[in-house]
mmCIF file of C-alpha atoms in Angstrom:
data_model
loop_
_atom_site.group_PDB
_atom_site.id
_atom_site.type_symbol
_atom_site.label_atom_id
_atom_site.label_comp_id
_atom_site.label_asym_id
_atom_site.label_seq_id
_atom_site.Cartn_x
_atom_site.Cartn_y
_atom_site.Cartn_z
ATOM 1 C CA MET A 19 0.534 -15.549 22.435
ATOM 2 C CA MET A 20 -0.813 -18.651 20.809
ATOM 3 C CA ARG A 21 -0.187 -22.020 22.447
ATOM 4 C CA PRO A 22 2.624 -23.675 20.460
ATOM 5 C CA HIS A 23 2.242 -27.006 18.736
ATOM 6 C CA ASN A 24 3.528 -30.147 20.468
ATOM 7 C CA HIS A 25 7.043 -29.906 19.133
ATOM 8 C CA PHE A 26 7.312 -26.322 20.363
ATOM 9 C CA GLU A 27 6.138 -27.023 23.909
ATOM 10 C CA ALA A 28 9.644 -27.482 25.328
ATOM 11 C CA ALA A 29 10.749 -24.099 24.056
ATOM 12 C CA SER A 30 11.203 -21.354 26.616
ATOM 13 C CA ASN A 31 11.269 -17.570 26.433
ATOM 14 C CA TRP A 32 14.023 -17.490 23.839
ATOM 15 C CA TYR A 33 11.603 -19.086 21.369
ATOM 16 C CA ILE A 34 9.168 -16.233 21.849
ATOM 17 C CA SER A 35 11.934 -13.722 21.250
ATOM 18 C CA LEU A 36 13.110 -15.511 18.111
ATOM 19 C CA PHE A 37 9.533 -15.632 16.818
ATOM 20 C CA PHE A 38 9.185 -11.860 16.816
ATOM 21 C CA ILE A 39 12.777 -11.186 15.757
ATOM 22 C CA GLY A 40 12.116 -13.410 12.762
ATOM 23 C CA LEU A 41 8.979 -11.465 11.910
ATOM 24 C CA LEU A 42 10.989 -8.265 11.710
ATOM 25 C CA LEU A 43 14.279 -9.350 10.180
ATOM 26 C CA PHE A 44 13.174 -11.892 7.591
ATOM 27 C CA SER A 45 10.114 -10.496 5.830
ATOM 28 C CA PRO A 46 9.187 -7.861 3.239
ATOM 29 C CA LEU A 47 8.334 -5.593 6.173
ATOM 30 C CA ALA A 48 11.945 -5.630 7.421
ATOM 31 C CA GLU A 49 12.603 -2.256 5.747
ATOM 32 C CA ALA A 50 9.197 -0.799 6.581
ATOM 33 C CA GLN A 51 9.016 2.723 7.949
ATOM 34 C CA SER A 52 7.097 1.473 10.988
ATOM 35 C CA VAL A 53 6.265 -2.004 12.307
ATOM 36 C CA ASN A 54 4.205 -2.893 15.368
ATOM 37 C CA ILE A 55 3.640 -6.398 16.764
ATOM 38 C CA ASP A 56 0.971 -7.165 19.347
ATOM 39 C CA PRO A 57 2.087 -10.352 21.183
ATOM 40 C CA LEU A 58 -1.363 -10.941 22.735
ATOM 41 C CA VAL A 59 -3.211 -11.441 19.465
ATOM 42 C CA GLN A 60 -0.211 -12.088 17.176
ATOM 43 C CA ALA A 61 -1.126 -8.980 15.176
ATOM 44 C CA LEU A 62 1.362 -7.557 12.716
ATOM 45 C CA ARG A 63 1.087 -3.988 11.465
ATOM 46 C CA GLY A 64 3.456 -2.238 9.074
ATOM 47 C CA ARG A 65 3.678 0.818 6.863
ATOM 48 C CA GLN A 66 6.074 1.402 3.974
ATOM 49 C CA GLY A 67 5.268 4.481 1.936
ATOM 50 C CA ALA A 68 1.623 4.214 0.847
ATOM 51 C CA LEU A 69 1.518 0.472 1.576
ATOM 52 C CA VAL A 70 -0.218 -0.364 4.846
ATOM 53 C CA TYR A 71 -0.375 -3.955 6.045
ATOM 54 C CA GLU A 72 -2.095 -5.442 9.058
ATOM 55 C CA ASN A 73 -3.126 -8.932 10.125
ATOM 56 C CA ALA A 74 -4.526 -10.707 13.178
ATOM 57 C CA LYS A 75 -4.503 -14.369 14.194
ATOM 58 C CA ASP A 76 -6.670 -16.753 16.196
ATOM 59 C CA ALA A 77 -5.496 -18.884 19.110
ATOM 60 C CA ALA A 78 -4.197 -21.604 16.740
ATOM 61 C CA GLY A 79 -1.998 -19.145 14.829
ATOM 62 C CA ASN A 80 -4.198 -18.847 11.726
ATOM 63 C CA VAL A 81 -4.460 -15.432 10.052
ATOM 64 C CA ILE A 82 -8.162 -14.636 10.382
ATOM 65 C CA SER A 83 -8.091 -11.012 9.177
ATOM 66 C CA ARG A 84 -5.784 -9.064 6.913
ATOM 67 C CA THR A 85 -5.651 -5.550 5.466
ATOM 68 C CA SER A 86 -3.404 -4.712 2.523
ATOM 69 C CA ASN A 87 -3.471 -1.714 0.179
ATOM 70 C CA GLY A 88 -6.733 -0.490 1.619
ATOM 71 C CA LYS A 89 -8.635 -3.761 1.167
ATOM 72 C CA SER A 90 -9.760 -5.861 4.121
ATOM 73 C CA TYR A 91 -10.083 -9.651 4.014
ATOM 74 C CA ARG A 92 -11.458 -12.177 6.490
ATOM 75 C CA TYR A 93 -10.447 -15.844 6.519
ATOM 76 C CA VAL A 94 -12.435 -18.810 7.845
ATOM 77 C CA PHE A 95 -10.604 -21.988 8.894
ATOM 78 C CA ASP A 96 -12.099 -25.395 9.739
ATOM 79 C CA GLU A 97 -11.299 -27.511 12.802
ATOM 80 C CA GLU A 98 -8.167 -28.877 11.093
ATOM 81 C CA ASN A 99 -6.824 -25.366 10.422
ATOM 82 C CA ARG A 100 -7.570 -25.507 6.693
ATOM 83 C CA LEU A 101 -8.671 -22.326 4.981
ATOM 84 C CA THR A 102 -12.234 -22.768 3.667
ATOM 85 C CA GLU A 103 -13.549 -19.251 2.974
ATOM 86 C CA VAL A 104 -12.140 -15.869 1.938
ATOM 87 C CA TRP A 105 -14.255 -12.750 2.469
ATOM 88 C CA GLU A 106 -13.577 -9.287 1.046
ATOM 89 C CA GLY A 107 -15.509 -6.872 3.211
ATOM 90 C CA SER A 108 -19.006 -8.343 3.583
ATOM 91 C CA ALA A 109 -18.838 -10.503 0.436
ATOM 92 C CA LYS A 110 -17.671 -14.120 0.357
ATOM 93 C CA LYS A 111 -15.279 -14.356 -2.580
ATOM 94 C CA ILE A 112 -13.733 -17.830 -2.336
ATOM 95 C CA GLU A 113 -15.011 -21.142 -0.990
ATOM 96 C CA MET A 114 -12.839 -24.270 -0.835
ATOM 97 C CA ALA A 115 -13.220 -27.957 -0.018
ATOM 98 C CA TYR A 116 -10.564 -30.555 0.892
ATOM 99 C CA GLY A 117 -10.189 -34.295 0.470
ATOM 100 C CA TYR A 118 -9.477 -36.926 3.092
ATOM 101 C CA ALA A 119 -5.711 -36.459 2.705
ATOM 102 C CA GLY A 120 -5.929 -32.700 3.305
ATOM 103 C CA ASN A 121 -5.412 -31.603 -0.303
ATOM 104 C CA ARG A 122 -7.651 -28.951 -1.771
ATOM 105 C CA ILE A 123 -9.999 -30.634 -4.255
ATOM 106 C CA ARG A 124 -12.399 -27.824 -5.174
ATOM 107 C CA LYS A 125 -12.439 -24.034 -5.300
ATOM 108 C CA GLU A 126 -15.215 -21.651 -6.286
ATOM 109 C CA VAL A 127 -14.485 -17.976 -6.831
ATOM 110 C CA ASP A 128 -17.302 -15.422 -6.981
ATOM 111 C CA LEU A 129 -16.491 -12.743 -9.564
ATOM 112 C CA GLY A 130 -19.748 -10.885 -8.982
ATOM 113 C CA ALA A 131 -22.713 -10.317 -11.295
ATOM 114 C CA GLY A 132 -23.486 -14.046 -11.216
ATOM 115 C CA ARG A 133 -20.092 -15.089 -12.648
ATOM 116 C CA LYS A 134 -18.076 -17.791 -10.886
ATOM 117 C CA ILE A 135 -14.859 -19.689 -11.530
ATOM 118 C CA ARG A 136 -15.076 -23.349 -10.517
ATOM 119 C CA THR A 137 -11.825 -25.289 -10.283
ATOM 120 C CA THR A 138 -11.225 -28.985 -9.561
ATOM 121 C CA TYR A 139 -7.899 -30.411 -8.415
ATOM 122 C CA LEU A 140 -6.285 -33.838 -8.371
ATOM 123 C CA GLY A 141 -3.563 -33.801 -5.717
ATOM 124 C CA SER A 142 -1.959 -30.389 -6.130
ATOM 125 C CA VAL A 143 -2.668 -30.137 -9.853
ATOM 126 C CA GLN A 144 -5.502 -28.203 -11.452
ATOM 127 C CA ILE A 145 -7.358 -30.579 -13.771
ATOM 128 C CA HIS A 146 -10.479 -28.619 -14.676
ATOM 129 C CA GLU A 147 -11.615 -25.024 -14.642
ATOM 130 C CA SER A 148 -14.840 -23.482 -15.852
ATOM 131 C CA VAL A 149 -16.303 -19.994 -15.741
ATOM 132 C CA VAL A 150 -20.069 -19.941 -15.214
ATOM 133 C CA ASN A 151 -22.379 -17.004 -15.815
ATOM 134 C CA GLY A 152 -25.706 -18.122 -14.462
ATOM 135 C CA THR A 153 -26.208 -21.422 -16.312
ATOM 136 C CA VAL A 154 -23.828 -20.747 -19.206
ATOM 137 C CA THR A 155 -20.289 -22.162 -19.091
ATOM 138 C CA GLU A 156 -17.961 -19.671 -20.781
ATOM 139 C CA ARG A 157 -14.782 -21.691 -20.609
ATOM 140 C CA SER A 158 -13.468 -25.171 -19.870
ATOM 141 C CA VAL A 159 -10.723 -26.474 -19.374
ATOM 142 C CA THR A 160 -7.189 -25.205 -18.779
ATOM 143 C CA THR A 161 -4.645 -28.041 -18.956
ATOM 144 C CA HIS A 162 -1.058 -27.807 -17.714
ATOM 145 C CA ILE A 163 1.635 -30.131 -19.064
ATOM 146 C CA ALA A 164 5.247 -30.112 -17.839
ATOM 147 C CA ALA A 165 8.747 -31.341 -18.500
ATOM 148 C CA PRO A 166 9.794 -34.287 -16.267
ATOM 149 C CA THR A 167 11.273 -31.877 -13.702
ATOM 150 C CA GLY A 168 8.329 -29.510 -13.875
ATOM 151 C CA LYS A 169 5.193 -29.201 -11.773
ATOM 152 C CA PHE A 170 2.299 -29.864 -14.122
ATOM 153 C CA LEU A 171 1.562 -32.961 -16.219
ATOM 154 C CA THR A 172 -2.139 -33.750 -16.400
ATOM 155 C CA SER A 173 -3.201 -34.636 -19.927
ATOM 156 C CA THR A 174 -1.859 -38.169 -20.353
ATOM 157 C CA ARG A 175 -2.430 -41.434 -22.155
ATOM 158 C CA GLY A 176 -0.141 -43.611 -20.067
ATOM 159 C CA THR A 177 2.945 -43.632 -17.885
ATOM 160 C CA LEU A 178 6.664 -44.143 -18.237
ATOM 161 C CA GLY A 179 9.060 -45.183 -15.488
ATOM 162 C CA ASN A 180 9.868 -42.954 -12.534
ATOM 163 C CA ASN A 181 6.360 -41.426 -12.494
ATOM 164 C CA GLN A 182 6.851 -39.620 -15.809
ATOM 165 C CA GLN A 183 3.664 -39.087 -17.830
ATOM 166 C CA VAL A 184 3.090 -39.120 -21.581
ATOM 167 C CA PRO A 185 1.271 -36.091 -23.056
ATOM 168 C CA LEU A 186 -2.049 -36.847 -24.720
ATOM 169 C CA ARG A 187 -1.018 -35.021 -27.904
ATOM 170 C CA GLY A 188 1.864 -33.106 -29.383
ATOM 171 C CA PRO A 189 2.336 -29.326 -29.698
ATOM 172 C CA ALA A 190 -0.468 -27.339 -31.306
ATOM 173 C CA ALA A 191 -1.202 -23.744 -32.249
ATOM 174 C CA GLY A 192 -2.362 -21.753 -29.238
ATOM 175 C CA ASP A 193 -0.148 -23.610 -26.757
ATOM 176 C CA HIS A 194 1.941 -21.423 -24.483
ATOM 177 C CA TYR A 195 5.145 -22.409 -22.677
ATOM 178 C CA PHE A 196 6.499 -21.105 -19.367
ATOM 179 C CA ILE A 197 10.160 -21.049 -18.436
ATOM 180 C CA ASN A 198 10.976 -21.406 -14.738
ATOM 181 C CA ASP A 199 13.873 -20.054 -12.700
ATOM 182 C CA HIS A 200 15.793 -22.032 -10.080
ATOM 183 C CA LEU A 201 12.963 -21.595 -7.544
ATOM 184 C CA GLY A 202 10.351 -22.923 -9.942
ATOM 185 C CA SER A 203 8.883 -19.459 -10.546
ATOM 186 C CA GLN A 204 7.435 -18.827 -14.004
ATOM 187 C CA VAL A 205 9.526 -15.981 -15.416
ATOM 188 C CA ARG A 206 8.954 -16.196 -19.201
ATOM 189 C CA GLU A 207 5.897 -16.993 -21.287
ATOM 190 C CA LEU A 208 6.446 -18.142 -24.874
ATOM 191 C CA ASP A 209 3.986 -18.724 -27.683
ATOM 192 C CA ALA A 210 3.990 -21.819 -29.901
ATOM 193 C CA SER A 211 6.665 -20.234 -32.131
ATOM 194 C CA GLY A 212 9.006 -19.523 -29.235
ATOM 195 C CA ASN A 213 8.386 -15.761 -29.067
ATOM 196 C CA VAL A 214 8.439 -14.176 -25.597
ATOM 197 C CA VAL A 215 4.972 -12.780 -24.874
ATOM 198 C CA SER A 216 5.354 -11.934 -21.194
ATOM 199 C CA THR A 217 8.053 -11.593 -18.527
ATOM 200 C CA SER A 218 7.702 -11.649 -14.735
ATOM 201 C CA VAL A 219 10.181 -10.625 -12.041
ATOM 202 C CA TYR A 220 9.438 -11.345 -8.379
ATOM 203 C CA GLU A 221 10.681 -9.845 -5.147
ATOM 204 C CA PRO A 222 12.437 -12.320 -2.796
ATOM 205 C CA TYR A 223 9.217 -13.265 -0.961
ATOM 206 C CA GLY A 224 7.030 -13.481 -4.021
ATOM 207 C CA GLN A 225 5.446 -10.091 -4.614
ATOM 208 C CA LEU A 226 5.359 -9.247 -8.300
ATOM 209 C CA PHE A 227 8.062 -6.649 -8.991
ATOM 210 C CA ILE A 228 7.904 -6.324 -12.792
ATOM 211 C CA GLN A 229 5.529 -7.821 -15.338
ATOM 212 C CA GLY A 230 5.818 -7.005 -19.013
ATOM 213 C CA GLN A 231 3.554 -8.236 -21.800
ATOM 214 C CA SER A 232 3.991 -8.159 -25.552
ATOM 215 C CA GLY A 233 0.732 -7.313 -27.304
ATOM 216 C CA SER A 234 -2.426 -9.131 -26.205
ATOM 217 C CA SER A 235 -1.126 -12.688 -26.559
ATOM 218 C CA GLY A 236 0.046 -13.002 -22.951
ATOM 219 C CA ARG A 237 -2.384 -14.637 -20.518
ATOM 220 C CA GLN A 238 -3.005 -13.893 -16.860
ATOM 221 C CA GLN A 239 -1.703 -16.955 -15.040
ATOM 222 C CA ASN A 240 -2.503 -18.159 -11.540
ATOM 223 C CA TYR A 241 0.823 -19.958 -11.217
ATOM 224 C CA GLY A 242 3.867 -17.772 -10.719
ATOM 225 C CA TYR A 243 6.217 -17.467 -7.753
ATOM 226 C CA THR A 244 7.849 -20.871 -7.044
ATOM 227 C CA GLY A 245 5.211 -22.415 -9.302
ATOM 228 C CA GLN A 246 2.465 -22.138 -6.680
ATOM 229 C CA GLU A 247 -1.101 -21.013 -7.305
ATOM 230 C CA LEU A 248 -2.049 -17.419 -6.589
ATOM 231 C CA ASP A 249 -5.660 -17.066 -5.489
ATOM 232 C CA GLU A 250 -7.759 -14.439 -7.205
ATOM 233 C CA PHE A 251 -8.539 -12.289 -4.163
ATOM 234 C CA GLY A 252 -6.063 -10.939 -1.636
ATOM 235 C CA GLY A 253 -2.839 -12.128 -3.251
ATOM 236 C CA ILE A 254 -2.291 -15.244 -1.118
ATOM 237 C CA MET A 255 -0.751 -18.429 -2.505
ATOM 238 C CA TYR A 256 -1.662 -22.089 -1.989
ATOM 239 C CA TYR A 257 1.329 -24.251 -1.003
ATOM 240 C CA GLY A 258 -0.534 -27.465 -0.223
ATOM 241 C CA ALA A 259 -0.254 -27.760 3.559
ATOM 242 C CA ARG A 260 -0.742 -24.022 4.078
ATOM 243 C CA PHE A 261 -1.354 -20.699 2.415
ATOM 244 C CA PHE A 262 1.426 -18.131 2.023
ATOM 245 C CA ASP A 263 1.167 -14.341 2.202
ATOM 246 C CA PRO A 264 3.846 -12.693 -0.004
ATOM 247 C CA ALA A 265 3.090 -9.238 1.456
ATOM 248 C CA ALA A 266 4.194 -10.403 4.918
ATOM 249 C CA GLY A 267 6.609 -13.109 3.736
ATOM 250 C CA ARG A 268 4.917 -15.543 6.112
ATOM 251 C CA PHE A 269 2.665 -18.566 6.020
ATOM 252 C CA MET A 270 -0.875 -17.922 7.217
ATOM 253 C CA SER A 271 -0.943 -20.963 9.515
ATOM 254 C CA ALA A 272 1.543 -22.535 11.909
ATOM 255 C CA ASP A 273 3.722 -25.389 10.662
ATOM 256 C CA LYS A 274 2.819 -28.858 11.900
ATOM 257 C CA MET A 275 6.388 -30.042 11.450
ATOM 258 C CA LEU A 276 9.754 -28.891 12.802
ATOM 259 C CA ALA A 277 12.050 -28.750 9.797
ATOM 260 C CA ASP A 278 15.346 -28.489 11.687
ATOM 261 C CA ALA A 279 15.512 -28.362 15.490
ATOM 262 C CA LYS A 280 19.088 -27.073 15.321
ATOM 263 C CA ASN A 281 18.121 -24.043 13.234
ATOM 264 C CA ALA A 282 16.736 -21.160 15.284
ATOM 265 C CA MET A 283 14.616 -19.923 12.333
ATOM 266 C CA ALA A 284 12.804 -23.259 12.185
ATOM 267 C CA TRP A 285 11.274 -22.569 15.608
ATOM 268 C CA ASN A 286 9.178 -19.776 14.088
ATOM 269 C CA PRO A 287 6.106 -21.807 12.938
ATOM 270 C CA THR A 288 5.172 -19.320 10.163
ATOM 271 C CA MET A 289 8.676 -18.586 8.866
ATOM 272 C CA TYR A 290 9.079 -19.108 5.105
ATOM 273 C CA VAL A 291 12.101 -21.214 4.041
ATOM 274 C CA LEU A 292 14.107 -20.377 7.158
ATOM 275 C CA GLY A 293 14.449 -16.767 6.008
ATOM 276 C CA ASN A 294 16.306 -17.746 2.795
ATOM 277 C CA PRO A 295 13.869 -17.227 -0.125
ATOM 278 C CA ILE A 296 16.705 -16.869 -2.623
ATOM 279 C CA GLY A 297 18.229 -20.328 -2.087
ATOM 280 C CA LEU A 298 15.318 -22.415 -0.750
ATOM 281 C CA ASN A 299 11.732 -23.146 -1.700
ATOM 282 C CA ASP A 300 8.949 -25.113 -0.031
ATOM 283 C CA PRO A 301 6.808 -27.021 -2.576
ATOM 284 C CA THR A 302 4.603 -28.681 0.064
ATOM 285 C CA GLY A 303 4.240 -25.905 2.645
ATOM 286 C CA ASN A 304 5.773 -28.162 5.316
ATOM 287 C CA VAL A 305 9.518 -28.573 4.775
ATOM 288 C CA PRO A 306 11.895 -26.135 3.012
ATOM 289 C CA GLY A 307 14.399 -27.619 0.608
ATOM 290 C CA MET A 308 17.135 -26.674 -1.794
ATOM 291 C CA ALA A 309 15.988 -24.737 -4.832
ATOM 292 C CA GLY A 310 16.720 -25.969 -8.342
ATOM 293 C CA MET A 311 14.519 -29.063 -8.193
ATOM 294 C CA HIS A 312 11.874 -27.582 -10.514
ATOM 295 C CA ASN A 313 13.904 -26.337 -13.447
ATOM 296 C CA GLY A 314 12.328 -26.872 -16.839
ATOM 297 C CA TYR A 315 9.260 -25.568 -18.566
ATOM 298 C CA ASP A 316 5.490 -25.786 -18.170
ATOM 299 C CA LYS A 317 3.094 -25.928 -21.096
ATOM 300 C CA PHE A 318 -0.281 -24.185 -20.921
ATOM 301 C CA VAL A 319 -3.106 -25.464 -23.126
ATOM 302 C CA SER A 320 -6.310 -23.454 -23.351
ATOM 303 C CA SER A 321 -9.546 -24.521 -24.991
ATOM 304 C CA GLY A 322 -10.318 -20.895 -25.774
ATOM 305 C CA GLY A 323 -13.569 -19.088 -25.170
ATOM 306 C CA ALA A 324 -14.609 -15.746 -23.750
ATOM 307 C CA TYR A 325 -12.399 -16.062 -20.667
ATOM 308 C CA ALA A 326 -9.236 -17.256 -22.463
#
């Protein structure tokens, strides 16, 4: 059993019981045909039909290995419990760097055959992305613009009151719009004429349940469930303070904050939104809050190119 963080130190045996009860009752594995938890290494194993899931943690509570759908991943964390590398088998697939405030500022994804995706962030917003094949840049940049209540707003020429930004330009051909649900998840993709080109439906903890696309105009988007970024390998999502694993319905690192000492579910340091993914979301990865704060639409602007 990992040594709890400071605000968990006063908890007694009932905390340990609640931790594992929460793993079973409030996760996508709750209805699994078989689930096994090893309290010594915090390992979680489950089988549901053909789906087999397994993970293991280090002493700090970070998921350091994970197997899902026959693929094995290894995760490397730094001394501040920030995920820095993702390995698939013996190949390093993702490398990340963080700024002084703890936000991810750079990500490089190895696609194989010399092709890499390099992404730069400002705060939690993607501001530049390029695909490199050797020395040739195939694509730059993807820009996200949002309604005042939305997540993205990066191409600007000034500011209004209340931190609202002014888009650099008006609508143009090739722009795509994304409609969000009450959790902030992108559920509809529209073209510049307002036609629906793709639809996404998510399971309660974020696994993609249905995705439909009209023709070839829909684009594969990294932002989906609750508006957070889905990394290219392994299906984990970046929530700012921590990464989230939709397959297990759990964060991959322990929470550094106690959201609500009076709520038993808050004492599980990897619990997602207190076991209520329908009514709550967690934009920062630290504190769950009421859903409905991210209604609106996001606009996607692509510069085109071979990877568009």
